[in-house]
Amino acid sequence: MQNIFLSLEQINEIREMQRELDERILSGLGIEPKDIALEKHLALKTELFELINEIESFKWWKKNKGKEHILEEGCDVLHFLLSLANDNEIEFIDVDTNTDMIDMEMNELLGIMDSLTLDMFIEKDYTGLNFLLKLLSIVLHKKGYNANDLYNAYISKNKVNHERQDNNY
């Protein structure tokens, strides 16, 4: 079976990259992370729904599904997931590699992700980010991607985000 989950080493590496990007953006704007906690949560939720819209599993009426930006949207979810983990000092742990959830229907997985993001917001408890990362990995696996695909997509998108900052995005 292909590697579904990011290693703790990969997570820590991209987490630090996210910290550097966030610091660059916020320092340029003179903003503290606590000042945009709601905005980051809404960004995570928005990116999750963009991923859901790309996957189209809820569109029972549509026969030709399969948009091409699923990995990109999953990567965007990862950016805000990491950003919130950094802001809330959430430590990632080795992912429980039990893959029993792989057999769940896509809409069940996406629904759990949606509920989890809402619960984290309501409770102001972001420890669920570990589980959210696991679910994201399973969702992407079900669409044909593995951990290295997500890792490489993150590295690539992080470079794009820095270039955007260089160009006053």
mmCIF file of C-alpha atoms in Angstrom:
data_model
loop_
_atom_site.group_PDB
_atom_site.id
_atom_site.type_symbol
_atom_site.label_atom_id
_atom_site.label_comp_id
_atom_site.label_asym_id
_atom_site.label_seq_id
_atom_site.Cartn_x
_atom_site.Cartn_y
_atom_site.Cartn_z
ATOM 1 C CA MET A 1 0.000 0.000 0.000
ATOM 2 C CA GLN A 2 1.279 3.449 -0.869
ATOM 3 C CA ASN A 3 2.208 5.842 1.919
ATOM 4 C CA ILE A 4 -1.036 7.609 2.804
ATOM 5 C CA PHE A 5 0.105 9.713 5.735
ATOM 6 C CA LEU A 6 2.770 12.390 5.974
ATOM 7 C CA SER A 7 5.631 11.412 8.245
ATOM 8 C CA LEU A 8 6.187 13.423 11.398
ATOM 9 C CA GLU A 9 9.426 14.646 9.823
ATOM 10 C CA GLN A 10 7.550 15.906 6.745
ATOM 11 C CA ILE A 11 4.891 17.538 8.907
ATOM 12 C CA ASN A 12 7.465 19.335 11.035
ATOM 13 C CA GLU A 13 9.353 20.523 7.963
ATOM 14 C CA ILE A 14 6.330 22.007 6.227
ATOM 15 C CA ARG A 15 4.995 23.337 9.494
ATOM 16 C CA GLU A 16 8.151 25.404 9.875
ATOM 17 C CA MET A 17 7.791 26.583 6.282
ATOM 18 C CA GLN A 18 4.239 27.666 7.107
ATOM 19 C CA ARG A 19 5.438 29.493 10.210
ATOM 20 C CA GLU A 20 7.966 31.420 8.123
ATOM 21 C CA LEU A 21 5.363 32.309 5.498
ATOM 22 C CA ASP A 22 2.839 33.430 8.105
ATOM 23 C CA GLU A 23 5.437 35.546 9.900
ATOM 24 C CA ARG A 24 6.444 37.156 6.628
ATOM 25 C CA ILE A 25 2.862 38.003 5.724
ATOM 26 C CA LEU A 26 1.813 39.197 9.179
ATOM 27 C CA SER A 27 4.921 41.275 9.828
ATOM 28 C CA GLY A 28 4.442 42.980 6.481
ATOM 29 C CA LEU A 29 0.900 43.869 7.478
ATOM 30 C CA GLY A 30 1.643 44.647 11.126
ATOM 31 C CA ILE A 31 -0.839 42.014 12.325
ATOM 32 C CA GLU A 32 -0.605 39.551 15.204
ATOM 33 C CA PRO A 33 -1.914 35.992 14.741
ATOM 34 C CA LYS A 34 -4.468 36.482 17.530
ATOM 35 C CA ASP A 35 -5.965 39.362 15.540
ATOM 36 C CA ILE A 36 -6.949 37.079 12.669
ATOM 37 C CA ALA A 37 -7.909 33.853 14.462
ATOM 38 C CA LEU A 38 -11.455 33.997 13.094
ATOM 39 C CA GLU A 39 -10.234 34.770 9.604
ATOM 40 C CA LYS A 40 -7.863 31.799 9.615
ATOM 41 C CA HIS A 41 -10.609 29.506 10.793
ATOM 42 C CA LEU A 42 -12.924 30.764 8.046
ATOM 43 C CA ALA A 43 -10.106 30.344 5.524
ATOM 44 C CA LEU A 44 -9.685 26.710 6.610
ATOM 45 C CA LYS A 45 -13.418 26.153 6.297
ATOM 46 C CA THR A 46 -13.511 27.853 2.882
ATOM 47 C CA GLU A 47 -10.609 25.788 1.570
ATOM 48 C CA LEU A 48 -12.282 22.636 2.862
ATOM 49 C CA PHE A 49 -15.419 23.514 0.922
ATOM 50 C CA GLU A 50 -13.356 24.290 -2.168
ATOM 51 C CA LEU A 51 -11.881 20.784 -1.832
ATOM 52 C CA ILE A 52 -15.363 19.330 -1.423
ATOM 53 C CA ASN A 53 -16.541 21.203 -4.508
ATOM 54 C CA GLU A 54 -13.579 19.869 -6.513
ATOM 55 C CA ILE A 55 -14.290 16.296 -5.448
ATOM 56 C CA GLU A 56 -18.005 16.641 -6.300
ATOM 57 C CA SER A 57 -18.994 13.513 -4.381
ATOM 58 C CA PHE A 58 -22.149 15.245 -3.160
ATOM 59 C CA LYS A 59 -23.337 15.844 -6.726
ATOM 60 C CA TRP A 60 -25.376 12.681 -7.132
ATOM 61 C CA TRP A 61 -26.916 14.100 -10.302
ATOM 62 C CA LYS A 62 -23.625 14.592 -12.124
ATOM 63 C CA LYS A 63 -22.189 11.742 -14.175
ATOM 64 C CA ASN A 64 -18.848 13.194 -15.281
ATOM 65 C CA LYS A 65 -16.982 14.074 -12.118
ATOM 66 C CA GLY A 66 -13.282 14.546 -11.743
ATOM 67 C CA LYS A 67 -12.002 18.073 -11.678
ATOM 68 C CA GLU A 68 -8.279 18.547 -11.833
ATOM 69 C CA HIS A 69 -7.517 20.685 -8.788
ATOM 70 C CA ILE A 70 -8.214 18.246 -5.952
ATOM 71 C CA LEU A 71 -4.596 18.042 -4.795
ATOM 72 C CA GLU A 72 -4.199 21.823 -5.003
ATOM 73 C CA GLU A 73 -7.288 22.371 -2.846
ATOM 74 C CA GLY A 74 -6.121 19.699 -0.402
ATOM 75 C CA CYS A 75 -2.821 21.543 -0.188
ATOM 76 C CA ASP A 76 -4.667 24.788 0.579
ATOM 77 C CA VAL A 77 -6.496 23.028 3.415
ATOM 78 C CA LEU A 78 -3.105 21.879 4.682
ATOM 79 C CA HIS A 79 -1.746 25.447 4.671
ATOM 80 C CA PHE A 80 -4.429 26.709 7.028
ATOM 81 C CA LEU A 81 -4.399 23.547 9.101
ATOM 82 C CA LEU A 82 -0.678 24.075 9.728
ATOM 83 C CA SER A 83 -1.150 27.784 10.327
ATOM 84 C CA LEU A 84 -3.791 27.147 12.982
ATOM 85 C CA ALA A 85 -1.602 24.475 14.576
ATOM 86 C CA ASN A 86 1.236 26.986 14.797
ATOM 87 C CA ASP A 87 -0.967 29.731 16.221
ATOM 88 C CA ASN A 88 -2.469 27.410 18.831
ATOM 89 C CA GLU A 89 0.748 25.558 19.653
ATOM 90 C CA ILE A 90 -0.721 22.206 18.704
ATOM 91 C CA GLU A 91 1.885 19.478 18.492
ATOM 92 C CA PHE A 92 1.447 16.917 15.797
ATOM 93 C CA ILE A 93 1.894 13.326 16.806
ATOM 94 C CA ASP A 94 2.657 10.304 14.714
ATOM 95 C CA VAL A 95 -0.498 9.594 12.804
ATOM 96 C CA ASP A 96 -2.406 6.544 13.830
ATOM 97 C CA THR A 97 -1.857 4.638 10.632
ATOM 98 C CA ASN A 98 -4.910 2.499 11.227
ATOM 99 C CA THR A 99 -6.639 2.742 7.888
ATOM 100 C CA ASP A 100 -10.079 1.523 8.940
ATOM 101 C CA MET A 101 -11.611 4.814 7.793
ATOM 102 C CA ILE A 102 -10.476 4.251 4.202
ATOM 103 C CA ASP A 103 -13.586 2.171 3.612
ATOM 104 C CA MET A 104 -15.872 5.028 4.635
ATOM 105 C CA GLU A 105 -17.842 6.798 1.936
ATOM 106 C CA MET A 106 -16.286 10.027 0.711
ATOM 107 C CA ASN A 107 -19.225 12.146 1.873
ATOM 108 C CA GLU A 108 -18.976 10.675 5.363
ATOM 109 C CA LEU A 109 -15.305 11.617 5.553
ATOM 110 C CA LEU A 110 -15.951 15.117 4.241
ATOM 111 C CA GLY A 111 -18.859 15.543 6.646
ATOM 112 C CA ILE A 112 -16.662 14.558 9.571
ATOM 113 C CA MET A 113 -14.037 17.065 8.432
ATOM 114 C CA ASP A 114 -16.672 19.779 8.237
ATOM 115 C CA SER A 115 -18.054 18.930 11.679
ATOM 116 C CA LEU A 116 -14.583 18.782 13.155
ATOM 117 C CA THR A 117 -13.673 22.252 11.891
ATOM 118 C CA LEU A 118 -16.907 23.623 13.343
ATOM 119 C CA ASP A 119 -16.331 21.916 16.686
ATOM 120 C CA MET A 120 -12.788 23.289 16.872
ATOM 121 C CA PHE A 121 -14.100 26.783 16.265
ATOM 122 C CA ILE A 122 -16.918 26.554 18.795
ATOM 123 C CA GLU A 123 -14.775 24.953 21.487
ATOM 124 C CA LYS A 124 -11.624 26.977 20.668
ATOM 125 C CA ASP A 125 -9.824 23.647 20.960
ATOM 126 C CA TYR A 126 -7.601 22.863 18.002
ATOM 127 C CA THR A 127 -6.278 19.488 19.190
ATOM 128 C CA GLY A 128 -8.508 17.972 16.485
ATOM 129 C CA LEU A 129 -6.075 19.225 13.846
ATOM 130 C CA ASN A 130 -4.202 15.915 14.139
ATOM 131 C CA PHE A 131 -7.361 14.013 13.228
ATOM 132 C CA LEU A 132 -8.228 16.530 10.519
ATOM 133 C CA LEU A 133 -4.837 15.932 8.912
ATOM 134 C CA LYS A 134 -5.458 12.180 8.998
ATOM 135 C CA LEU A 135 -8.858 12.630 7.353
ATOM 136 C CA LEU A 136 -7.394 14.929 4.698
ATOM 137 C CA SER A 137 -4.810 12.263 3.895
ATOM 138 C CA ILE A 138 -7.471 9.562 3.582
ATOM 139 C CA VAL A 139 -9.655 11.753 1.364
ATOM 140 C CA LEU A 140 -6.734 12.496 -0.940
ATOM 141 C CA HIS A 141 -5.752 8.815 -0.964
ATOM 142 C CA LYS A 142 -9.252 7.902 -2.077
ATOM 143 C CA LYS A 143 -8.785 10.322 -4.979
ATOM 144 C CA GLY A 144 -5.481 8.707 -5.988
ATOM 145 C CA TYR A 145 -2.890 10.808 -4.133
ATOM 146 C CA ASN A 146 -0.342 9.767 -1.535
ATOM 147 C CA ALA A 147 1.603 11.509 1.207
ATOM 148 C CA ASN A 148 4.473 12.438 -1.090
ATOM 149 C CA ASP A 149 2.056 14.035 -3.553
ATOM 150 C CA LEU A 150 0.668 16.228 -0.758
ATOM 151 C CA TYR A 151 4.138 17.005 0.596
ATOM 152 C CA ASN A 152 5.466 18.004 -2.833
ATOM 153 C CA ALA A 153 2.349 20.036 -3.592
ATOM 154 C CA TYR A 154 2.832 21.909 -0.323
ATOM 155 C CA ILE A 155 6.507 22.645 -1.088
ATOM 156 C CA SER A 156 5.558 23.931 -4.541
ATOM 157 C CA LYS A 157 2.648 26.061 -3.313
ATOM 158 C CA ASN A 158 4.767 27.518 -0.507
ATOM 159 C CA LYS A 159 7.218 28.784 -3.130
ATOM 160 C CA VAL A 160 4.324 30.314 -5.071
ATOM 161 C CA ASN A 161 3.070 31.994 -1.906
ATOM 162 C CA HIS A 162 6.496 33.530 -1.256
ATOM 163 C CA GLU A 163 6.645 34.730 -4.869
ATOM 164 C CA ARG A 164 3.240 36.318 -4.368
ATOM 165 C CA GLN A 165 4.600 38.171 -1.362
ATOM 166 C CA ASP A 166 7.576 39.309 -3.429
ATOM 167 C CA ASN A 167 5.083 40.781 -5.895
ATOM 168 C CA ASN A 168 2.833 42.503 -3.314
ATOM 169 C CA TYR A 169 0.002 39.966 -3.650
#
